[in-house]
Short mmCIF file of C-alpha atoms in Angstrom, two decimals:
data_model
loop_
_atom_site.label_atom_id
_atom_site.label_comp_id
_atom_site.label_asym_id
_atom_site.label_seq_id
_atom_site.Cartn_x
_atom_site.Cartn_y
_atom_site.Cartn_z
CA MET A 152 10.11 -32.42 -23.49
CA ASN A 153 8.55 -32.31 -20.03
CA ALA A 154 4.77 -32.13 -19.76
CA LEU A 155 2.56 -31.34 -16.78
CA ILE A 156 -1.09 -32.39 -16.76
CA VAL A 157 -3.25 -30.61 -14.18
CA LEU A 158 -6.44 -32.59 -13.58
CA ALA A 159 -9.46 -31.14 -11.79
CA HIS A 160 -12.17 -33.77 -11.44
CA PRO A 161 -13.43 -35.39 -8.21
CA GLU A 162 -13.97 -38.87 -9.70
CA PRO A 163 -10.95 -41.09 -10.45
CA THR A 164 -12.91 -43.08 -13.06
CA SER A 165 -14.32 -39.98 -14.81
CA PHE A 166 -13.88 -39.34 -18.51
CA ASN A 167 -11.66 -36.39 -17.53
CA ALA A 168 -9.37 -38.82 -15.72
CA ALA A 169 -9.45 -41.10 -18.80
CA LEU A 170 -8.42 -38.18 -21.05
CA LYS A 171 -5.58 -37.43 -18.61
CA ASP A 172 -4.45 -41.06 -18.96
CA VAL A 173 -4.62 -40.89 -22.76
CA ALA A 174 -2.61 -37.67 -22.82
CA ALA A 175 0.00 -39.05 -20.42
CA ALA A 176 0.34 -42.33 -22.36
CA THR A 177 0.59 -40.55 -25.71
CA LEU A 178 3.21 -38.07 -24.52
CA ARG A 179 5.26 -40.85 -22.90
CA CYS A 180 5.01 -42.89 -26.08
CA LEU A 181 6.42 -39.88 -27.94
CA GLY A 182 9.40 -39.93 -25.56
CA HIS A 183 8.38 -37.10 -23.26
CA GLU A 184 8.43 -36.96 -19.46
CA VAL A 185 5.00 -36.52 -17.89
CA GLU A 186 4.01 -35.27 -14.43
CA VAL A 187 0.42 -35.10 -13.16
CA SER A 188 -1.12 -32.69 -10.65
CA ASP A 189 -4.31 -34.45 -9.61
CA LEU A 190 -5.76 -31.56 -7.61
CA TYR A 191 -8.64 -33.48 -6.02
CA ALA A 192 -6.58 -36.56 -5.22
CA GLU A 193 -3.78 -34.46 -3.74
CA GLY A 194 -6.26 -32.46 -1.65
CA PHE A 195 -5.26 -29.08 -3.08
CA ASP A 196 -6.96 -26.22 -1.23
CA PRO A 197 -8.26 -23.76 -3.85
CA VAL A 198 -9.30 -21.07 -1.35
CA GLU A 199 -6.83 -18.18 -1.04
CA ALA A 200 -6.93 -17.32 2.66
CA PRO A 201 -4.86 -15.94 5.58
CA ALA A 202 -4.19 -19.38 7.10
CA HIS A 203 -1.86 -20.26 4.19
CA TYR A 204 0.68 -17.60 5.17
CA THR A 205 3.10 -18.09 8.08
CA PRO A 206 4.59 -15.75 9.05
CA ARG A 207 2.11 -13.12 7.88
CA HIS A 208 3.34 -9.99 6.15
CA ASP A 209 0.50 -8.10 7.84
CA GLY A 210 -1.16 -10.00 10.66
CA HIS A 211 -4.00 -7.48 11.00
CA ARG A 212 -5.26 -7.03 7.48
CA PHE A 213 -5.12 -9.78 4.83
CA ALA A 214 -4.27 -8.35 1.40
CA PRO A 215 -3.79 -11.46 -0.79
CA LEU A 216 -1.37 -10.00 -3.32
CA ALA A 217 0.77 -8.33 -0.64
CA GLU A 218 1.00 -11.65 1.24
CA GLN A 219 1.89 -13.46 -1.99
CA ARG A 220 4.65 -10.95 -2.79
CA HIS A 221 6.02 -11.17 0.73
CA ALA A 222 5.99 -14.96 0.84
CA ALA A 223 7.62 -15.19 -2.60
CA GLU A 224 10.40 -12.78 -1.57
CA ALA A 225 10.94 -14.42 1.81
CA GLY A 226 10.97 -17.92 0.29
CA CYS A 227 8.10 -19.09 2.47
CA LEU A 228 5.34 -19.82 -0.05
CA PRO A 229 2.76 -22.41 1.07
CA GLY A 230 4.08 -25.93 0.42
CA GLU A 231 1.45 -26.98 -2.10
CA VAL A 232 1.87 -23.70 -4.01
CA GLN A 233 5.64 -24.15 -4.19
CA ARG A 234 5.10 -27.76 -5.36
CA GLU A 235 2.89 -26.57 -8.22
CA ILE A 236 5.37 -23.83 -9.17
CA ASP A 237 8.19 -26.40 -9.23
CA ARG A 238 6.12 -28.61 -11.51
CA LEU A 239 5.36 -25.67 -13.82
CA GLN A 240 9.02 -24.71 -13.96
CA ARG A 241 9.97 -28.23 -15.07
CA ALA A 242 7.26 -28.31 -17.76
CA ASP A 243 7.58 -27.27 -21.40
CA LEU A 244 3.91 -28.10 -22.01
CA VAL A 245 1.06 -27.69 -19.51
CA ILE A 246 -2.31 -29.34 -20.10
CA LEU A 247 -5.28 -28.33 -17.95
CA GLN A 248 -7.87 -31.13 -17.97
CA PHE A 249 -11.26 -30.18 -16.53
CA PRO A 250 -15.02 -30.37 -16.95
CA LEU A 251 -16.76 -27.13 -17.92
CA TRP A 252 -18.89 -26.18 -14.90
CA TRP A 253 -20.90 -22.97 -15.17
CA HIS A 254 -19.07 -21.73 -18.26
CA ALA A 255 -15.66 -21.96 -16.59
CA GLN A 256 -13.24 -24.29 -14.78
CA PRO A 257 -14.36 -25.92 -11.48
CA ALA A 258 -13.59 -23.94 -8.28
CA MET A 259 -10.78 -26.43 -7.60
CA LEU A 260 -8.93 -25.30 -10.75
CA LYS A 261 -9.94 -21.64 -10.40
CA GLY A 262 -8.25 -21.62 -7.01
CA TRP A 263 -5.14 -23.16 -8.56
CA PHE A 264 -4.91 -19.98 -10.66
CA ASP A 265 -5.68 -17.79 -7.60
CA ARG A 266 -2.99 -19.35 -5.40
CA VAL A 267 -0.23 -20.71 -7.69
CA PHE A 268 0.29 -17.70 -9.97
CA VAL A 269 1.81 -15.65 -7.15
CA SER A 270 2.20 -11.91 -7.39
CA GLY A 271 5.79 -10.73 -7.33
CA GLY A 272 7.33 -14.16 -7.67
CA LEU A 273 5.72 -15.07 -11.00
CA TYR A 274 4.48 -11.74 -12.36
CA SER A 275 4.82 -8.00 -11.98
CA SER A 276 3.74 -4.93 -13.95
CA ARG A 277 6.76 -5.47 -16.22
CA MET A 278 6.83 -9.30 -16.20
CA ARG A 279 3.57 -10.37 -17.85
CA TYR A 280 1.91 -11.17 -21.18
CA ASP A 281 4.56 -11.74 -23.87
CA ARG A 282 7.17 -10.79 -21.25
CA GLY A 283 5.64 -13.23 -18.76
CA TYR A 284 7.51 -15.59 -16.45
CA PHE A 285 6.54 -18.73 -18.39
CA ARG A 286 7.25 -17.39 -21.90
CA GLY A 287 8.53 -20.14 -24.17
CA LYS A 288 6.23 -22.70 -22.57
CA ARG A 289 2.97 -23.89 -24.13
CA ALA A 290 -0.41 -24.52 -22.51
CA LEU A 291 -3.44 -26.44 -23.72
CA LEU A 292 -6.94 -26.42 -22.26
CA SER A 293 -8.63 -29.81 -22.53
CA MET A 294 -12.23 -29.63 -21.39
CA THR A 295 -15.36 -31.71 -21.37
CA SER A 296 -18.87 -30.30 -21.52
CA GLY A 297 -22.28 -31.84 -21.01
CA ALA A 298 -24.03 -30.07 -23.87
CA PRO A 299 -23.91 -31.42 -27.42
CA ALA A 300 -21.27 -29.88 -29.70
CA GLY A 301 -23.99 -28.37 -31.88
CA ALA A 302 -25.24 -26.16 -29.03
CA PHE A 303 -22.07 -24.02 -29.02
CA GLY A 304 -21.27 -21.05 -31.22
CA PRO A 305 -21.67 -17.27 -31.33
CA GLY A 306 -25.16 -16.44 -30.04
CA ALA A 307 -25.94 -20.14 -29.61
CA ARG A 308 -27.58 -21.66 -26.54
CA GLY A 309 -24.38 -22.99 -25.01
CA GLY A 310 -22.38 -19.87 -25.79
CA ASP A 311 -19.22 -19.43 -27.80
CA ILE A 312 -16.24 -21.55 -26.73
CA ASP A 313 -13.71 -18.78 -27.47
CA THR A 314 -15.65 -16.38 -25.24
CA LEU A 315 -16.17 -18.75 -22.36
CA LEU A 316 -12.55 -19.88 -22.34
CA TRP A 317 -11.24 -16.32 -22.73
CA PRO A 318 -10.63 -15.75 -18.98
CA LEU A 319 -8.57 -18.94 -18.70
CA HIS A 320 -6.67 -18.35 -21.94
CA TYR A 321 -5.95 -14.72 -21.12
CA SER A 322 -4.77 -15.59 -17.61
CA LEU A 323 -2.33 -18.13 -19.04
CA HIS A 324 -1.26 -15.58 -21.68
CA TYR A 325 -0.73 -13.09 -18.82
CA MET A 326 1.71 -15.59 -17.31
CA GLY A 327 3.59 -15.80 -20.60
CA PHE A 328 2.30 -19.14 -21.93
CA SER A 329 1.64 -19.68 -25.64
CA LEU A 330 -1.85 -21.10 -25.96
CA LEU A 331 -2.60 -24.07 -28.18
CA PRO A 332 -6.14 -24.33 -29.58
CA PRO A 333 -8.37 -25.91 -26.91
CA PHE A 334 -9.48 -29.53 -27.04
CA CYS A 335 -13.21 -29.81 -26.35
CA ALA A 336 -15.10 -33.07 -25.77
CA HIS A 337 -18.81 -32.23 -25.85
CA GLY A 338 -21.87 -34.22 -24.86
CA ILE A 339 -20.10 -35.84 -21.90
CA GLN A 340 -22.76 -36.80 -19.35
CA GLY A 341 -22.85 -39.17 -16.42
CA HIS A 342 -24.10 -42.70 -17.13
CA GLY A 343 -27.81 -42.81 -17.74
CA TYR A 344 -27.99 -39.20 -18.89
CA ALA A 345 -26.43 -39.46 -22.33
CA TYR A 346 -28.31 -38.00 -25.28
CA ARG A 347 -27.58 -41.17 -27.21
CA GLU A 348 -27.69 -44.94 -27.02
CA GLU A 349 -25.07 -46.27 -24.60
CA SER A 350 -23.08 -47.99 -27.36
CA GLU A 351 -23.03 -44.85 -29.45
CA PHE A 352 -22.01 -42.82 -26.39
CA LEU A 353 -19.14 -45.18 -25.55
CA SER A 354 -17.99 -45.10 -29.14
CA MET A 355 -18.01 -41.28 -29.02
CA LEU A 356 -15.77 -41.39 -25.93
CA GLU A 357 -13.29 -43.59 -27.79
CA THR A 358 -13.30 -41.17 -30.71
CA TYR A 359 -12.56 -38.26 -28.38
CA LYS A 360 -9.67 -40.19 -26.81
CA ALA A 361 -8.20 -40.89 -30.25
CA ASP A 362 -8.69 -37.23 -31.24
CA LEU A 363 -6.82 -35.99 -28.17
CA ALA A 364 -3.97 -38.42 -28.79
CA GLN A 365 -3.77 -37.25 -32.39
CA ARG A 366 -3.72 -33.61 -31.27
CA LEU A 367 -0.69 -34.38 -29.10
CA VAL A 368 1.06 -36.28 -31.87
CA ASN A 369 0.61 -33.22 -34.11
CA LEU A 370 1.66 -30.73 -31.43
CA GLU A 371 4.66 -29.36 -33.30
CA GLU A 372 2.58 -28.52 -36.36
CA THR A 373 -0.11 -26.70 -34.33
CA ALA A 374 -0.05 -22.89 -34.51
CA PRO A 375 -0.72 -21.13 -31.21
CA LEU A 376 -3.67 -18.82 -30.64
CA ILE A 377 -3.00 -15.10 -31.06
CA PHE A 378 -3.49 -12.73 -28.11
CA PRO A 379 -2.45 -9.07 -27.97
CA GLY A 380 0.95 -8.20 -26.47
CA TRP A 381 2.97 -5.16 -25.47
CA ASP A 382 3.50 -4.02 -29.07
CA ASP A 383 -0.26 -3.80 -29.52
CA TRP A 384 -0.94 -1.39 -26.65
CA ASP A 385 -0.29 2.29 -26.02
CA ALA A 386 1.10 3.56 -22.70
CA GLU A 387 -2.33 3.38 -21.02
CA GLY A 388 -2.90 -0.17 -22.22
CA GLN A 389 -5.46 0.61 -24.91
CA ALA A 390 -5.29 -1.05 -28.32
CA LYS A 391 -3.21 1.10 -30.66
CA MET A 392 -5.04 2.59 -33.58
CA ARG A 393 -4.30 0.60 -36.67
CA LEU A 394 -3.87 2.67 -39.79
CA THR A 395 -5.45 1.11 -42.81
CA GLY A 396 -5.08 2.70 -46.19
CA MET B 236 -38.11 -5.87 -1.90
CA ASN B 237 -35.72 -8.48 -0.48
CA ALA B 238 -32.06 -8.30 -1.45
CA LEU B 239 -29.28 -10.84 -1.00
CA ILE B 240 -25.64 -9.75 -1.11
CA VAL B 241 -23.15 -12.57 -1.65
CA LEU B 242 -19.67 -11.44 -0.58
CA ALA B 243 -16.51 -13.32 -1.52
CA HIS B 244 -13.46 -11.67 0.06
CA PRO B 245 -11.21 -13.10 2.80
CA GLU B 246 -10.61 -9.77 4.60
CA PRO B 247 -13.42 -8.25 6.74
CA THR B 248 -11.95 -4.74 6.36
CA SER B 249 -11.47 -5.01 2.58
CA PHE B 250 -12.94 -2.52 0.13
CA ASN B 251 -15.19 -5.34 -1.09
CA ALA B 252 -16.60 -5.63 2.44
CA ALA B 253 -17.03 -1.84 2.51
CA LEU B 254 -18.97 -1.93 -0.77
CA LYS B 255 -21.16 -4.68 0.72
CA ASP B 256 -21.86 -2.39 3.70
CA VAL B 257 -22.70 0.53 1.40
CA ALA B 258 -25.06 -1.61 -0.67
CA ALA B 259 -26.76 -3.01 2.44
CA ALA B 260 -27.15 0.42 4.06
CA THR B 261 -28.49 1.98 0.85
CA LEU B 262 -31.01 -0.79 0.23
CA ARG B 263 -32.20 -0.70 3.86
CA CYS B 264 -32.51 3.08 3.65
CA LEU B 265 -34.73 2.57 0.59
CA GLY B 266 -36.96 0.34 2.71
CA HIS B 267 -35.76 -3.06 1.48
CA GLU B 268 -34.84 -6.15 3.49
CA VAL B 269 -31.19 -7.22 3.11
CA GLU B 270 -29.55 -10.56 3.77
CA VAL B 271 -25.81 -11.20 3.42
CA SER B 272 -24.00 -14.41 2.50
CA ASP B 273 -20.44 -13.76 3.65
CA LEU B 274 -18.91 -16.86 2.09
CA TYR B 275 -15.47 -16.62 3.73
CA ALA B 276 -16.84 -15.67 7.17
CA GLU B 277 -19.41 -18.47 7.05
CA GLY B 278 -16.77 -20.98 5.96
CA PHE B 279 -18.55 -21.99 2.75
CA ASP B 280 -16.81 -24.94 1.07
CA PRO B 281 -16.56 -24.17 -2.67
CA VAL B 282 -15.28 -27.61 -3.68
CA GLU B 283 -17.94 -29.90 -5.15
CA ALA B 284 -17.00 -33.32 -3.82
CA PRO B 285 -18.41 -36.73 -2.78
CA ALA B 286 -18.21 -35.98 0.96
CA HIS B 287 -21.08 -33.47 0.66
CA TYR B 288 -23.60 -36.16 -0.24
CA THR B 289 -25.09 -38.49 2.37
CA PRO B 290 -26.57 -40.84 1.45
CA ARG B 291 -24.85 -41.15 -1.92
CA HIS B 292 -26.90 -41.83 -5.05
CA ASP B 293 -23.99 -43.91 -6.33
CA GLY B 294 -21.41 -44.79 -3.70
CA HIS B 295 -18.96 -46.18 -6.25
CA ARG B 296 -18.71 -43.48 -8.89
CA PHE B 297 -19.18 -39.78 -8.13
CA ALA B 298 -21.06 -38.01 -10.95
CA PRO B 299 -21.66 -34.49 -9.56
CA LEU B 300 -24.84 -33.68 -11.50
CA ALA B 301 -26.41 -37.08 -10.78
CA GLU B 302 -25.71 -36.63 -7.05
CA GLN B 303 -27.17 -33.11 -7.16
CA ARG B 304 -30.33 -34.34 -8.89
CA HIS B 305 -30.71 -37.18 -6.42
CA ALA B 306 -30.16 -34.99 -3.36
CA ALA B 307 -32.58 -32.35 -4.66
CA GLU B 308 -35.27 -34.98 -5.29
CA ALA B 309 -34.70 -36.74 -1.98
CA GLY B 310 -34.65 -33.45 -0.05
CA CYS B 311 -31.19 -34.12 1.36
CA LEU B 312 -29.12 -31.33 -0.16
CA PRO B 313 -26.01 -30.32 1.83
CA GLY B 314 -26.97 -27.88 4.61
CA GLU B 315 -24.98 -24.91 3.36
CA VAL B 316 -26.32 -25.41 -0.18
CA GLN B 317 -29.91 -25.50 1.05
CA ARG B 318 -29.24 -22.36 3.12
CA GLU B 319 -28.01 -20.49 0.02
CA ILE B 320 -30.99 -21.70 -2.02
CA ASP B 321 -33.37 -20.51 0.71
CA ARG B 322 -31.69 -17.10 0.68
CA LEU B 323 -31.93 -16.93 -3.14
CA GLN B 324 -35.61 -17.87 -3.00
CA ARG B 325 -36.34 -15.02 -0.60
CA ALA B 326 -34.42 -12.49 -2.73
CA ASP B 327 -35.82 -10.26 -5.49
CA LEU B 328 -32.36 -8.80 -6.11
CA VAL B 329 -29.03 -10.66 -5.80
CA ILE B 330 -25.73 -8.75 -5.68
CA LEU B 331 -22.48 -10.66 -6.06
CA GLN B 332 -19.64 -8.64 -4.52
CA PHE B 333 -16.15 -9.89 -5.35
CA PRO B 334 -12.62 -8.96 -6.40
CA LEU B 335 -11.64 -9.90 -9.96
CA TRP B 336 -8.96 -12.57 -9.60
CA TRP B 337 -7.52 -14.00 -12.81
CA HIS B 338 -10.23 -12.52 -15.02
CA ALA B 339 -13.03 -14.17 -13.03
CA GLN B 340 -14.56 -14.52 -9.57
CA PRO B 341 -12.42 -16.04 -6.76
CA ALA B 342 -12.60 -19.82 -6.35
CA MET B 343 -14.79 -19.27 -3.27
CA LEU B 344 -17.51 -17.68 -5.43
CA LYS B 345 -16.95 -20.01 -8.40
CA GLY B 346 -17.68 -22.93 -6.10
CA TRP B 347 -20.85 -21.19 -4.94
CA PHE B 348 -22.03 -21.47 -8.55
CA ASP B 349 -20.80 -25.08 -8.80
CA ARG B 350 -22.60 -26.25 -5.66
CA VAL B 351 -25.65 -24.01 -5.13
CA PHE B 352 -27.14 -24.06 -8.64
CA VAL B 353 -28.13 -27.69 -8.31
CA SER B 354 -29.05 -29.78 -11.31
CA GLY B 355 -32.62 -31.02 -11.28
CA GLY B 356 -33.74 -28.90 -8.35
CA LEU B 357 -32.95 -25.51 -9.89
CA TYR B 358 -32.55 -26.25 -13.59
CA SER B 359 -33.27 -28.83 -16.26
CA SER B 360 -33.15 -28.95 -20.05
CA ARG B 361 -36.56 -27.23 -20.09
CA MET B 362 -36.13 -24.97 -17.03
CA ARG B 363 -33.29 -22.60 -17.95
CA TYR B 364 -32.45 -19.26 -19.59
CA ASP B 365 -35.60 -17.14 -19.93
CA ARG B 366 -37.55 -20.14 -18.58
CA GLY B 367 -35.13 -20.45 -15.64
CA TYR B 368 -36.02 -21.11 -12.02
CA PHE B 369 -35.17 -17.60 -10.84
CA ARG B 370 -36.92 -15.71 -13.65
CA GLY B 371 -38.38 -12.44 -12.43
CA LYS B 372 -35.42 -11.86 -10.10
CA ARG B 373 -32.57 -9.51 -10.86
CA ALA B 374 -28.83 -9.97 -10.34
CA LEU B 375 -25.98 -7.46 -10.28
CA LEU B 376 -22.25 -8.17 -10.39
CA SER B 377 -20.26 -5.71 -8.28
CA MET B 378 -16.54 -6.26 -8.74
CA THR B 379 -13.26 -4.62 -7.87
CA SER B 380 -10.12 -4.87 -9.99
CA GLY B 381 -6.53 -3.90 -9.34
CA ALA B 382 -5.83 -2.46 -12.79
CA PRO B 383 -6.68 1.14 -13.65
CA ALA B 384 -10.00 1.70 -15.44
CA GLY B 385 -8.15 2.88 -18.56
CA ALA B 386 -6.51 -0.53 -19.07
CA PHE B 387 -9.83 -2.23 -19.93
CA GLY B 388 -11.56 -2.35 -23.30
CA PRO B 389 -11.71 -4.46 -26.46
CA GLY B 390 -8.16 -5.52 -27.31
CA ALA B 391 -6.80 -3.56 -24.33
CA ARG B 392 -4.24 -4.87 -21.86
CA GLY B 393 -6.74 -5.71 -19.11
CA GLY B 394 -9.24 -7.21 -21.51
CA ASP B 395 -12.85 -6.31 -22.16
CA ILE B 396 -15.15 -6.29 -19.12
CA ASP B 397 -18.13 -7.68 -21.08
CA THR B 398 -16.01 -10.62 -22.24
CA LEU B 399 -14.45 -11.43 -18.90
CA LEU B 400 -17.77 -11.24 -17.06
CA TRP B 401 -19.59 -13.23 -19.76
CA PRO B 402 -19.28 -16.63 -18.00
CA LEU B 403 -20.77 -15.22 -14.76
CA HIS B 404 -23.50 -13.26 -16.53
CA TYR B 405 -24.45 -16.16 -18.76
CA SER B 406 -24.55 -18.58 -15.84
CA LEU B 407 -26.94 -16.26 -13.98
CA HIS B 408 -28.96 -15.84 -17.19
CA TYR B 409 -29.06 -19.65 -17.44
CA MET B 410 -30.68 -19.68 -13.98
CA GLY B 411 -33.30 -17.19 -15.15
CA PHE B 412 -31.98 -13.99 -13.58
CA SER B 413 -32.23 -10.64 -15.37
CA LEU B 414 -28.79 -9.08 -15.33
CA LEU B 415 -28.25 -5.45 -14.40
CA PRO B 416 -25.18 -3.73 -15.89
CA PRO B 417 -22.14 -4.61 -13.73
CA PHE B 418 -20.65 -2.19 -11.22
CA CYS B 419 -16.86 -2.08 -11.58
CA ALA B 420 -14.47 -0.34 -9.17
CA HIS B 421 -11.05 -0.30 -10.83
CA GLY B 422 -7.60 0.51 -9.49
CA ILE B 423 -8.31 -1.11 -6.11
CA GLN B 424 -4.99 -2.18 -4.63
CA GLY B 425 -3.85 -3.09 -1.14
CA HIS B 426 -2.39 -0.25 0.95
CA GLY B 427 1.05 0.75 -0.25
CA TYR B 428 0.46 -0.47 -3.78
CA ALA B 429 -1.89 2.24 -5.07
CA TYR B 430 -1.04 3.94 -8.36
CA ARG B 431 -1.81 7.29 -6.71
CA GLU B 432 -1.16 9.37 -3.64
CA GLU B 433 -2.88 7.90 -0.58
CA SER B 434 -5.28 10.84 -0.22
CA GLU B 435 -6.27 10.63 -3.89
CA PHE B 436 -6.73 6.86 -3.54
CA LEU B 437 -8.96 7.22 -0.47
CA SER B 438 -11.00 9.88 -2.23
CA MET B 439 -11.44 7.50 -5.19
CA LEU B 440 -12.77 4.82 -2.83
CA GLU B 441 -15.35 7.28 -1.45
CA THR B 442 -16.41 8.16 -5.00
CA TYR B 443 -16.89 4.47 -5.83
CA LYS B 444 -19.01 4.00 -2.70
CA ALA B 445 -21.20 6.94 -3.67
CA ASP B 446 -21.47 5.61 -7.24
CA LEU B 447 -22.62 2.19 -6.04
CA ALA B 448 -25.20 3.76 -3.71
CA GLN B 449 -26.48 5.89 -6.60
CA ARG B 450 -26.71 2.82 -8.84
CA LEU B 451 -28.94 1.15 -6.24
CA VAL B 452 -31.09 4.26 -5.81
CA ASN B 453 -31.65 4.27 -9.60
CA LEU B 454 -32.28 0.53 -9.81
CA GLU B 455 -35.81 0.79 -11.15
CA GLU B 456 -34.73 2.99 -14.05
CA THR B 457 -31.87 0.65 -15.06
CA ALA B 458 -32.49 -1.48 -18.15
CA PRO B 459 -31.22 -5.07 -17.91
CA LEU B 460 -28.54 -6.49 -20.19
CA ILE B 461 -29.80 -8.46 -23.19
CA PHE B 462 -28.89 -12.13 -23.58
CA PRO B 463 -30.32 -14.56 -26.12
CA GLY B 464 -33.30 -16.70 -25.11
CA TRP B 465 -35.36 -19.58 -26.43
CA ASP B 466 -36.96 -17.49 -29.19
CA ASP B 467 -33.51 -16.75 -30.59
CA TRP B 468 -32.45 -20.38 -31.10
CA ASP B 469 -33.37 -23.14 -33.48
CA ALA B 470 -34.01 -26.71 -32.30
CA GLU B 471 -30.27 -27.48 -32.13
CA GLY B 472 -29.57 -24.35 -30.10
CA GLN B 473 -27.92 -22.34 -32.88
CA ALA B 474 -28.76 -18.68 -33.41
CA LYS B 475 -31.65 -18.40 -35.86
CA MET B 476 -30.92 -16.76 -39.17
CA ARG B 477 -32.21 -13.22 -39.09
CA LEU B 478 -33.79 -12.10 -42.35
CA THR B 479 -32.92 -8.55 -43.21
CA GLY B 480 -34.37 -6.96 -46.28
#
């Protein structure tokens, strides 16, 4: 199997980077090939903008999706976008490793969605969801958060993990990926801001690393999350009425 | 009243820019002061990164929240961050105007959250949610989407608007803002990709502009959305049991 780990953290010695290393080592130990997109280290530009497109489809008015479709058809996608697409095409498993900032992925990773999942080339009105370009591939969100695990849940202070990850999960589902249950490491704070004693905090980090490795060892026995697909919608896209009797 | 409109679209002649103009004109007509943060035009950098901090709190290891806290305390926040904070402080109403890209705001606007809502300066474990820094101010999400309005809803193909906007709403709630119901203009596509005849499409755009203006005229009669606050949580942050009888 080929795996791609997309890392979005500005600090090379961060716990996110450590989890990326654990995932890579575990997958390699299991005999898989591993590639890493280190978005910060590689200087990925997450801002979708006119300057990325040469030649322009429309030099007067910048319509992002029209430019994406044109560049995909003409074979002139921006270099770093094409590089990410090539990596995704080689991968059977994609892991997104990121810290939860403001109930979502950092701008760096949000822009990876905005720019890499190109209209036309990788999706269309007919090629999406369970008919998506990347169907047959699996994706796993691996996130860290600063709040303690006990602060999350429906109606809880930190919010519900399923709700806050819904936009990421559904976007990956849109692209055809099967979603594995997310891996969440909570209570991850910079040094000096931990809720706990330092030794207890460091021990928690080791436990999370072991948990992530175990998750990857058990990958084949892990059922994917369920999202609605074409059979669930009527012609307008609304959920079909389910007859119960 | 002072209003701030934060616009996140790369094209000055986009429908998002037009909605910004309508909102600004309407609010000024009502006698309010209006400021605009045009993130693309002003070249805002949405990527939280070490280079923004001089001097560094820790020059060896970049912990974003620790650097934010240090810079806020030392009064050396990055210039464009301080400018946005100043604008927010002057505003009684904040409108975020953006296109929905991948079930969320564009990276440009996500990074505005990441960088401008600085730890320490604008929030702490005690200063957040209904005790947040910006309490008493109101915020309104005004978004455009490419899918037709009929494709959204619980379980529907486009997803549920309340769910996909939850991370943005909850982040603003975290900062203390009261949230007005979102304004959503659906079916907004670049020229040549509309679902409808051009004349029908242009007429729809005019209707959306009028709807947004009307929403702003009726602002004082609009009830805010309800999100949980400190009275709703126990000491761990879980939703309190509600006794029904």
